[in-house]
Amino acid sequence: MVSNILILADLTSPLMKPRIRMLKDLPYKKYILHNANNIILNSKQKSGLEDFIILEHRQINSVRLRYLYSFFYTLFLLLRLNPKLIVVHWASRLYQNILLALWGHRVIVHTMGGEINPEEDCYGKKKIFTGILFRCAKIITGKTEVMHKILLQNFPFVSPNKLKIISFGVEERFFIRYSIQEHQEMQREFFGQSFETLFFSIRTFKPIHFHREIIDSFLKLYACNPKIALLISTQSLDKAYLAQCEQEFALQSQKNIFLRNIPHETMHHILGAVDCVISYKLCDGISQSLMESVAANRFVIANRLENHAMLLQHHHNAYLVDNLNELPQAMQYAQAHKAQPYAIAFLDREQQKSAYLQILHQYYGIIVMTQAPNNMHGGGNLDSC
């Protein structure tokens, strides 16, 4: 009889599909239970997951009833499927974690940062239920040693022996190198003109990512300069925060500031069009957007955090600031410098997949087909933009 694997994930997240697909060749029946977020998946969100059986919760408007239904539906699946492996993406769940803890010896939890950070999703009742899962899961993964340190600070009862590093790497499309001509053509396609320098504030549009301060620094330097532009991501838009910024800076009248909601499937093209990526957050893991920016060989402006040292080298592929007052100086430096090639195994998806499957084989007895990872991606042609 073929054994089962149960995967719990939010399939509306663009990060999930590539990570889940790392398991597609495993010789088991693989089920994905989409989160109980009342979002019905469309065909585009399901595409590429034909090797998996996708299960969805019923749409229930009452949050309390929805979570209650999710609890019993998850219990039914655990009893019916008796999964050999349970893969949990994002640990910040509520009553579902009580059930997952009972099957903890079969559970691997992939943390994503927010659920172990008190400033985001690690507080109150959520922290209690997340702790229940962490206590009982056999293995917990994070992208870096620093993320493990943060987890242990907030959940000191967790055994360090169960913590493993998996970054999941970056998709191949982000390693594409564009010529200077292609770079300028993409700018004209997306923005109607080309620029000497195009900055990109890449993080979600929330106060924790300091878009207001980035806009302020940009306008102090380049308010009337049509050759320098700023692109701002409006993913996960905080409407009140946007209204505040629009009122303060009259964004509608700024000809060299562009606000765009950029789907992740087109992000590699946007990174091909911009010159410098800006990311500022007081407490951070290693965001997927920064990993993709480094893979795309974009120069990065970011604040100096312990995690960033794995990806960013000051005056090599980045300008690391100690505070927001240094942003104008960093922008001026980025204008005159390009990122130097920087290649590390941390970004290589095939190497990360190999390490992931080895963990599943060693700790859960999962049968895997071993395959030598591809050679590391180079940093690209120095003559390319």
Tab-separated table of C-alpha atoms in Angstrom:
chain	number	residue	atom	x	y	z
A	1	MET	CA	0.000	0.000	0.000
A	2	VAL	CA	1.304	3.448	-0.943
A	3	SER	CA	1.838	5.746	2.053
A	4	ASN	CA	0.589	9.317	2.189
A	5	ILE	CA	2.155	12.733	2.722
A	6	LEU	CA	0.029	15.608	4.040
A	7	ILE	CA	1.167	19.182	3.346
A	8	LEU	CA	-0.409	22.199	5.051
A	9	ALA	CA	0.139	25.461	3.179
A	10	ASP	CA	-1.416	28.686	1.927
A	11	LEU	CA	-1.487	28.155	-1.826
A	12	THR	CA	-2.269	31.820	-2.446
A	13	SER	CA	1.315	32.597	-1.391
A	14	PRO	CA	3.679	32.743	-4.390
A	15	LEU	CA	6.419	31.173	-2.248
A	16	MET	CA	4.586	27.907	-1.650
A	17	LYS	CA	4.378	26.278	-5.054
A	18	PRO	CA	8.146	26.003	-5.765
A	19	ARG	CA	8.777	24.686	-2.255
A	20	ILE	CA	6.009	22.113	-2.415
A	21	ARG	CA	7.127	20.965	-5.862
A	22	MET	CA	10.435	19.823	-4.368
A	23	LEU	CA	8.451	16.789	-3.159
A	24	LYS	CA	6.725	15.978	-6.440
A	25	ASP	CA	8.920	12.976	-7.308
A	26	LEU	CA	8.554	11.245	-3.954
A	27	PRO	CA	6.846	7.822	-4.382
A	28	TYR	CA	3.871	8.624	-2.154
A	29	LYS	CA	0.358	9.991	-2.519
A	30	LYS	CA	0.743	13.677	-1.721
A	31	TYR	CA	-2.119	15.768	-0.356
A	32	ILE	CA	-2.109	19.551	0.128
A	33	LEU	CA	-4.546	21.041	2.623
A	34	HIS	CA	-4.987	24.700	1.716
A	35	ASN	CA	-5.302	27.077	4.668
A	36	ALA	CA	-8.732	27.896	6.094
A	37	ASN	CA	-8.612	31.505	4.893
A	38	ASN	CA	-11.948	31.449	3.019
A	39	ILE	CA	-10.166	31.911	-0.317
A	40	ILE	CA	-11.214	29.488	-3.044
A	41	LEU	CA	-8.251	28.606	-5.232
A	42	ASN	CA	-8.402	29.319	-8.956
A	43	SER	CA	-6.905	27.230	-11.758
A	44	LYS	CA	-3.814	29.448	-11.953
A	45	GLN	CA	-3.036	28.885	-8.278
A	46	LYS	CA	-3.446	25.134	-8.725
A	47	SER	CA	-1.411	24.871	-11.927
A	48	GLY	CA	1.911	23.089	-11.648
A	49	LEU	CA	0.640	20.953	-8.772
A	50	GLU	CA	-0.824	18.158	-10.844
A	51	ASP	CA	1.253	15.596	-8.916
A	52	PHE	CA	-0.595	16.569	-5.725
A	53	ILE	CA	-4.180	16.164	-4.514
A	54	ILE	CA	-5.393	19.595	-3.396
A	55	LEU	CA	-7.932	19.755	-0.579
A	56	GLU	CA	-9.822	22.910	0.354
A	57	HIS	CA	-11.881	23.900	3.375
A	58	ARG	CA	-15.483	24.910	2.981
A	59	GLN	CA	-16.193	28.618	2.760
A	60	ILE	CA	-17.535	29.695	6.156
A	61	ASN	CA	-17.851	33.399	6.975
A	62	SER	CA	-17.794	33.009	10.738
A	63	VAL	CA	-14.130	32.845	11.807
A	64	ARG	CA	-14.965	30.798	14.899
A	65	LEU	CA	-16.996	28.236	12.960
A	66	ARG	CA	-14.371	28.130	10.200
A	67	TYR	CA	-11.603	27.307	12.664
A	68	LEU	CA	-13.832	24.720	14.344
A	69	TYR	CA	-14.564	23.103	10.981
A	70	SER	CA	-10.837	23.196	10.117
A	71	PHE	CA	-10.015	21.419	13.390
A	72	PHE	CA	-12.348	18.496	12.709
A	73	TYR	CA	-11.524	18.335	8.986
A	74	THR	CA	-7.801	18.157	9.834
A	75	LEU	CA	-8.534	15.440	12.419
A	76	PHE	CA	-10.476	13.479	9.798
A	77	LEU	CA	-7.572	13.721	7.330
A	78	LEU	CA	-4.994	12.661	9.912
A	79	LEU	CA	-7.061	9.609	10.849
A	80	ARG	CA	-8.077	8.734	7.289
A	81	LEU	CA	-4.716	9.278	5.564
A	82	ASN	CA	-2.456	8.216	8.442
A	83	PRO	CA	0.338	10.229	6.770
A	84	LYS	CA	3.922	9.036	6.952
A	85	LEU	CA	5.047	12.684	6.745
A	86	ILE	CA	3.264	15.930	7.661
A	87	VAL	CA	4.778	19.103	6.181
A	88	VAL	CA	3.683	22.367	7.801
A	89	HIS	CA	4.484	25.651	6.050
A	90	TRP	CA	4.041	28.565	8.493
A	91	ALA	CA	3.718	27.524	12.126
A	92	SER	CA	1.365	30.266	13.321
A	93	ARG	CA	-1.850	28.279	13.407
A	94	LEU	CA	-4.393	27.982	16.182
A	95	TYR	CA	-6.352	24.853	17.180
A	96	GLN	CA	-4.975	22.911	14.226
A	97	ASN	CA	-1.611	22.880	16.042
A	98	ILE	CA	-3.055	20.799	18.880
A	99	LEU	CA	-3.775	18.002	16.414
A	100	LEU	CA	-0.456	18.376	14.607
A	101	ALA	CA	1.334	18.139	17.940
A	102	LEU	CA	-0.286	14.745	18.582
A	103	TRP	CA	1.312	13.519	15.348
A	104	GLY	CA	4.488	15.486	16.105
A	105	HIS	CA	6.913	12.620	15.404
A	106	ARG	CA	5.792	12.799	11.750
A	107	VAL	CA	5.827	16.612	11.480
A	108	ILE	CA	8.392	18.907	9.869
A	109	VAL	CA	7.696	22.634	10.323
A	110	HIS	CA	9.079	25.215	7.911
A	111	THR	CA	9.183	28.611	9.621
A	112	MET	CA	9.035	31.697	7.437
A	113	GLY	CA	10.066	34.428	9.888
A	114	GLY	CA	6.893	36.234	10.902
A	115	GLU	CA	5.608	33.478	13.177
A	116	ILE	CA	8.763	33.609	15.348
A	117	ASN	CA	9.001	37.410	15.417
A	118	PRO	CA	7.064	39.153	18.246
A	119	GLU	CA	6.683	42.276	16.074
A	120	GLU	CA	4.630	40.362	13.519
A	121	ASP	CA	2.754	37.143	14.302
A	122	CYS	CA	4.338	35.730	17.462
A	123	TYR	CA	2.262	37.041	20.360
A	124	GLY	CA	-0.642	36.220	22.687
A	125	LYS	CA	-2.743	33.197	21.860
A	126	LYS	CA	-0.934	32.625	18.564
A	127	LYS	CA	2.386	32.230	20.362
A	128	ILE	CA	0.885	29.638	22.719
A	129	PHE	CA	-0.376	27.435	19.881
A	130	THR	CA	2.790	27.921	17.838
A	131	GLY	CA	4.770	26.820	20.902
A	132	ILE	CA	2.667	23.656	21.202
A	133	LEU	CA	3.604	22.702	17.656
A	134	PHE	CA	7.290	23.604	18.091
A	135	ARG	CA	7.515	21.534	21.262
A	136	CYS	CA	6.241	18.360	19.601
A	137	ALA	CA	7.442	18.579	15.976
A	138	LYS	CA	10.401	16.341	15.167
A	139	ILE	CA	12.196	18.905	12.960
A	140	ILE	CA	11.866	22.699	12.579
A	141	THR	CA	13.571	24.494	9.711
A	142	GLY	CA	14.554	28.123	9.225
A	143	LYS	CA	16.604	29.918	6.608
A	144	THR	CA	19.547	30.862	8.823
A	145	GLU	CA	21.267	30.382	12.183
A	146	VAL	CA	20.039	33.852	13.133
A	147	MET	CA	16.427	32.747	12.610
A	148	HIS	CA	17.130	29.785	14.884
A	149	LYS	CA	18.506	32.165	17.501
A	150	ILE	CA	15.337	34.289	17.331
A	151	LEU	CA	13.183	31.157	17.613
A	152	LEU	CA	15.069	29.955	20.704
A	153	GLN	CA	14.778	33.396	22.325
A	154	ASN	CA	10.991	33.321	21.972
A	155	PHE	CA	10.544	29.562	22.488
A	156	PRO	CA	13.383	28.618	24.895
A	157	PHE	CA	11.958	25.133	25.532
A	158	VAL	CA	12.687	24.030	21.941
A	159	SER	CA	15.630	21.661	21.640
A	160	PRO	CA	18.344	23.117	19.370
A	161	ASN	CA	18.944	19.586	18.062
A	162	LYS	CA	15.681	19.668	16.108
A	163	LEU	CA	16.565	22.895	14.246
A	164	LYS	CA	17.819	22.611	10.649
A	165	ILE	CA	18.699	25.196	7.996
A	166	ILE	CA	16.806	25.129	4.699
A	167	SER	CA	16.502	28.319	2.623
A	168	PHE	CA	14.664	26.687	-0.343
A	169	GLY	CA	16.828	28.779	-2.677
A	170	VAL	CA	15.703	30.902	-5.599
A	171	GLU	CA	13.930	29.973	-8.832
A	172	GLU	CA	16.042	29.715	-11.985
A	173	ARG	CA	14.327	32.688	-13.631
A	174	PHE	CA	15.973	35.090	-11.181
A	175	PHE	CA	19.442	34.132	-12.403
A	176	ILE	CA	18.758	35.404	-15.934
A	177	ARG	CA	21.228	38.089	-17.002
A	178	TYR	CA	20.044	40.911	-19.260
A	179	SER	CA	22.160	43.085	-21.507
A	180	ILE	CA	22.168	46.844	-21.014
A	181	GLN	CA	19.976	47.178	-24.093
A	182	GLU	CA	17.455	44.634	-22.772
A	183	HIS	CA	17.506	46.393	-19.403
A	184	GLN	CA	16.579	49.724	-21.005
A	185	GLU	CA	13.951	48.139	-23.240
A	186	MET	CA	12.235	46.621	-20.186
A	187	GLN	CA	12.177	50.028	-18.496
A	188	ARG	CA	10.522	51.547	-21.559
A	189	GLU	CA	8.036	48.685	-21.683
A	190	PHE	CA	7.052	48.996	-18.010
A	191	PHE	CA	7.376	52.762	-17.475
A	192	GLY	CA	7.296	54.386	-20.896
A	193	GLN	CA	10.897	55.591	-20.721
A	194	SER	CA	14.380	54.549	-19.604
A	195	PHE	CA	16.243	55.993	-16.637
A	196	GLU	CA	19.803	56.560	-15.535
A	197	THR	CA	18.894	54.901	-12.240
A	198	LEU	CA	15.695	53.155	-11.206
A	199	PHE	CA	15.337	52.400	-7.481
A	200	PHE	CA	12.882	49.767	-6.268
A	201	SER	CA	11.398	49.730	-2.752
A	202	ILE	CA	10.582	46.043	-2.885
A	203	ARG	CA	8.909	45.084	0.407
A	204	THR	CA	5.171	44.977	1.096
A	205	PHE	CA	3.545	48.377	1.583
A	206	LYS	CA	3.329	48.460	5.376
A	207	PRO	CA	4.805	50.814	8.007
A	208	ILE	CA	7.255	48.122	9.168
A	209	HIS	CA	9.047	48.513	5.822
A	210	PHE	CA	9.514	52.297	6.102
A	211	HIS	CA	8.272	53.274	2.637
A	212	ARG	CA	7.494	56.760	3.932
A	213	GLU	CA	11.113	57.360	4.910
A	214	ILE	CA	12.366	55.872	1.631
A	215	ILE	CA	10.094	58.213	-0.357
A	216	ASP	CA	11.193	61.179	1.740
A	217	SER	CA	14.896	60.431	1.160
A	218	PHE	CA	14.318	59.934	-2.559
A	219	LEU	CA	12.430	63.211	-3.010
A	220	LYS	CA	15.068	65.197	-1.129
A	221	LEU	CA	17.584	64.117	-3.744
A	222	TYR	CA	15.628	63.580	-6.949
A	223	ALA	CA	12.243	65.344	-6.732
A	224	CYS	CA	12.707	67.185	-10.024
A	225	ASN	CA	15.003	64.746	-11.797
A	226	PRO	CA	13.191	62.844	-14.594
A	227	LYS	CA	16.247	60.633	-15.161
A	228	ILE	CA	16.058	59.057	-11.688
A	229	ALA	CA	12.939	57.144	-10.613
A	230	LEU	CA	11.549	55.175	-7.685
A	231	LEU	CA	9.319	52.116	-8.045
A	232	ILE	CA	7.301	51.147	-4.965
A	233	SER	CA	5.647	47.777	-4.414
A	234	THR	CA	2.032	47.948	-3.247
A	235	GLN	CA	1.778	44.245	-2.402
A	236	SER	CA	-0.216	43.615	0.818
A	237	LEU	CA	-1.255	47.240	0.767
A	238	ASP	CA	-1.976	49.072	4.025
A	239	LYS	CA	-4.499	51.588	2.654
A	240	ALA	CA	-4.269	53.968	5.614
A	241	TYR	CA	-0.485	54.033	5.330
A	242	LEU	CA	-0.708	54.732	1.593
A	243	ALA	CA	-3.202	57.551	2.204
A	244	GLN	CA	-0.786	59.069	4.720
A	245	CYS	CA	2.073	58.934	2.208
A	246	GLU	CA	-0.065	60.318	-0.615
A	247	GLN	CA	-1.165	63.248	1.518
A	248	GLU	CA	2.345	64.050	2.743
A	249	PHE	CA	4.184	63.693	-0.572
A	250	ALA	CA	1.468	64.330	-3.194
A	251	LEU	CA	2.437	61.050	-4.834
A	252	GLN	CA	-0.056	61.444	-7.672
A	253	SER	CA	1.837	64.487	-8.929
A	254	GLN	CA	5.321	62.959	-8.644
A	255	LYS	CA	6.318	62.082	-12.201
A	256	ASN	CA	9.267	59.904	-11.212
A	257	ILE	CA	7.567	57.753	-8.541
A	258	PHE	CA	5.647	54.657	-9.628
A	259	LEU	CA	3.379	52.593	-7.372
A	260	ARG	CA	2.755	49.111	-8.756
A	261	ASN	CA	1.177	45.898	-7.507
A	262	ILE	CA	3.677	43.421	-8.929
A	263	PRO	CA	2.699	39.728	-9.161
A	264	HIS	CA	5.503	37.426	-8.090
A	265	GLU	CA	5.446	35.593	-11.423
A	266	THR	CA	6.692	38.788	-13.140
A	267	MET	CA	9.161	39.822	-10.426
A	268	HIS	CA	12.197	38.542	-12.344
A	269	HIS	CA	11.361	40.910	-15.202
A	270	ILE	CA	10.975	43.835	-12.806
A	271	LEU	CA	14.321	43.029	-11.201
A	272	GLY	CA	15.781	42.966	-14.701
A	273	ALA	CA	14.479	46.494	-15.260
A	274	VAL	CA	15.567	48.147	-11.985
A	275	ASP	CA	19.075	49.160	-10.934
A	276	CYS	CA	18.897	49.146	-7.146
A	277	VAL	CA	16.630	47.426	-4.615
A	278	ILE	CA	15.819	49.068	-1.277
A	279	SER	CA	14.735	47.094	1.802
A	280	TYR	CA	14.564	48.446	5.349
A	281	LYS	CA	13.155	46.610	8.342
A	282	LEU	CA	14.182	46.802	11.986
A	283	CYS	CA	14.008	43.046	12.586
A	284	ASP	CA	14.224	40.652	9.687
A	285	GLY	CA	15.125	37.164	8.622
A	286	ILE	CA	16.343	36.856	5.076
A	287	SER	CA	13.411	37.806	2.914
A	288	GLN	CA	12.779	35.975	-0.335
A	289	SER	CA	12.784	39.334	-2.117
A	290	LEU	CA	16.368	40.015	-1.024
A	291	MET	CA	17.464	36.524	-2.034
A	292	GLU	CA	15.927	37.062	-5.463
A	293	SER	CA	17.507	40.511	-5.782
A	294	VAL	CA	20.976	39.115	-5.066
A	295	ALA	CA	20.384	36.239	-7.489
A	296	ALA	CA	19.428	38.823	-10.131
A	297	ASN	CA	22.684	40.699	-9.407
A	298	ARG	CA	20.916	43.898	-8.349
A	299	PHE	CA	22.639	46.365	-6.023
A	300	VAL	CA	20.849	46.455	-2.653
A	301	ILE	CA	20.374	49.159	-0.043
A	302	ALA	CA	19.428	47.637	3.299
A	303	ASN	CA	19.951	48.179	6.990
A	304	ARG	CA	22.798	46.397	8.731
A	305	LEU	CA	21.325	43.246	10.287
A	306	GLU	CA	23.016	40.035	11.335
A	307	ASN	CA	21.033	37.984	8.834
A	308	HIS	CA	21.988	40.247	5.934
A	309	ALA	CA	25.657	39.364	6.314
A	310	MET	CA	24.943	36.043	4.580
A	311	LEU	CA	23.843	37.801	1.394
A	312	LEU	CA	25.041	41.383	1.393
A	313	GLN	CA	28.560	42.776	1.488
A	314	HIS	CA	28.976	46.503	2.021
A	315	HIS	CA	30.359	48.255	-1.080
A	316	HIS	CA	30.385	44.917	-2.953
A	317	ASN	CA	26.776	44.149	-3.800
A	318	ALA	CA	25.133	46.416	-1.221
A	319	TYR	CA	25.210	49.582	0.820
A	320	LEU	CA	24.350	48.756	4.432
A	321	VAL	CA	23.025	51.629	6.522
A	322	ASP	CA	22.922	51.923	10.297
A	323	ASN	CA	19.893	54.223	10.345
A	324	LEU	CA	17.363	55.893	8.072
A	325	ASN	CA	19.344	59.139	7.941
A	326	GLU	CA	21.938	57.358	5.795
A	327	LEU	CA	19.470	56.513	3.011
A	328	PRO	CA	20.284	59.583	0.834
A	329	GLN	CA	24.006	58.801	0.996
A	330	ALA	CA	23.280	55.176	0.124
A	331	MET	CA	21.173	56.199	-2.886
A	332	GLN	CA	23.949	58.433	-4.193
A	333	TYR	CA	26.448	55.611	-3.806
A	334	ALA	CA	24.139	53.147	-5.592
A	335	GLN	CA	23.827	55.572	-8.510
A	336	ALA	CA	27.534	55.254	-9.194
A	337	HIS	CA	28.052	51.543	-8.502
A	338	LYS	CA	26.822	48.181	-9.753
A	339	ALA	CA	26.599	44.990	-7.769
A	340	GLN	CA	29.617	42.736	-8.007
A	341	PRO	CA	28.845	39.053	-8.742
A	342	TYR	CA	27.984	37.127	-5.612
A	343	ALA	CA	27.162	33.417	-5.722
A	344	ILE	CA	26.498	31.190	-2.718
A	345	ALA	CA	24.932	27.783	-2.198
A	346	PHE	CA	22.285	29.439	-0.021
A	347	LEU	CA	20.584	30.648	-3.230
A	348	ASP	CA	20.899	27.469	-5.260
A	349	ARG	CA	17.537	25.718	-5.349
A	350	GLU	CA	18.889	22.325	-6.395
A	351	GLN	CA	21.389	22.248	-3.541
A	352	GLN	CA	18.667	23.272	-1.099
A	353	LYS	CA	16.337	20.599	-2.467
A	354	SER	CA	19.047	17.973	-2.009
A	355	ALA	CA	19.575	19.034	1.629
A	356	TYR	CA	15.798	19.055	2.238
A	357	LEU	CA	15.272	15.553	0.868
A	358	GLN	CA	18.208	14.273	2.890
A	359	ILE	CA	16.523	15.528	6.083
A	360	LEU	CA	13.282	13.777	5.108
A	361	HIS	CA	15.152	10.552	4.449
A	362	GLN	CA	17.242	10.684	7.625
A	363	TYR	CA	14.550	11.679	10.130
A	364	TYR	CA	11.315	10.363	8.585
A	365	GLY	CA	12.449	7.390	6.521
A	366	ILE	CA	11.182	8.974	3.304
A	367	ILE	CA	12.375	7.257	0.132
A	368	VAL	CA	14.113	9.768	-2.119
A	369	MET	CA	15.786	9.592	-5.514
A	370	THR	CA	19.260	11.028	-5.001
A	371	GLN	CA	20.493	13.393	-7.691
A	372	ALA	CA	23.662	15.457	-7.843
A	373	PRO	CA	22.885	19.168	-7.537
A	374	ASN	CA	23.618	21.483	-10.446
A	375	ASN	CA	26.721	23.609	-10.441
A	376	MET	CA	26.368	26.886	-8.631
A	377	HIS	CA	25.133	29.785	-10.699
A	378	GLY	CA	27.772	32.304	-11.551
A	379	GLY	CA	27.418	35.961	-10.840
A	380	GLY	CA	26.762	36.790	-14.461
A	381	ASN	CA	28.596	38.674	-17.152
A	382	LEU	CA	30.293	41.752	-15.720
A	383	ASP	CA	29.342	43.621	-18.864
A	384	SER	CA	25.649	43.002	-18.287
A	385	CYS	CA	23.645	45.534	-16.318
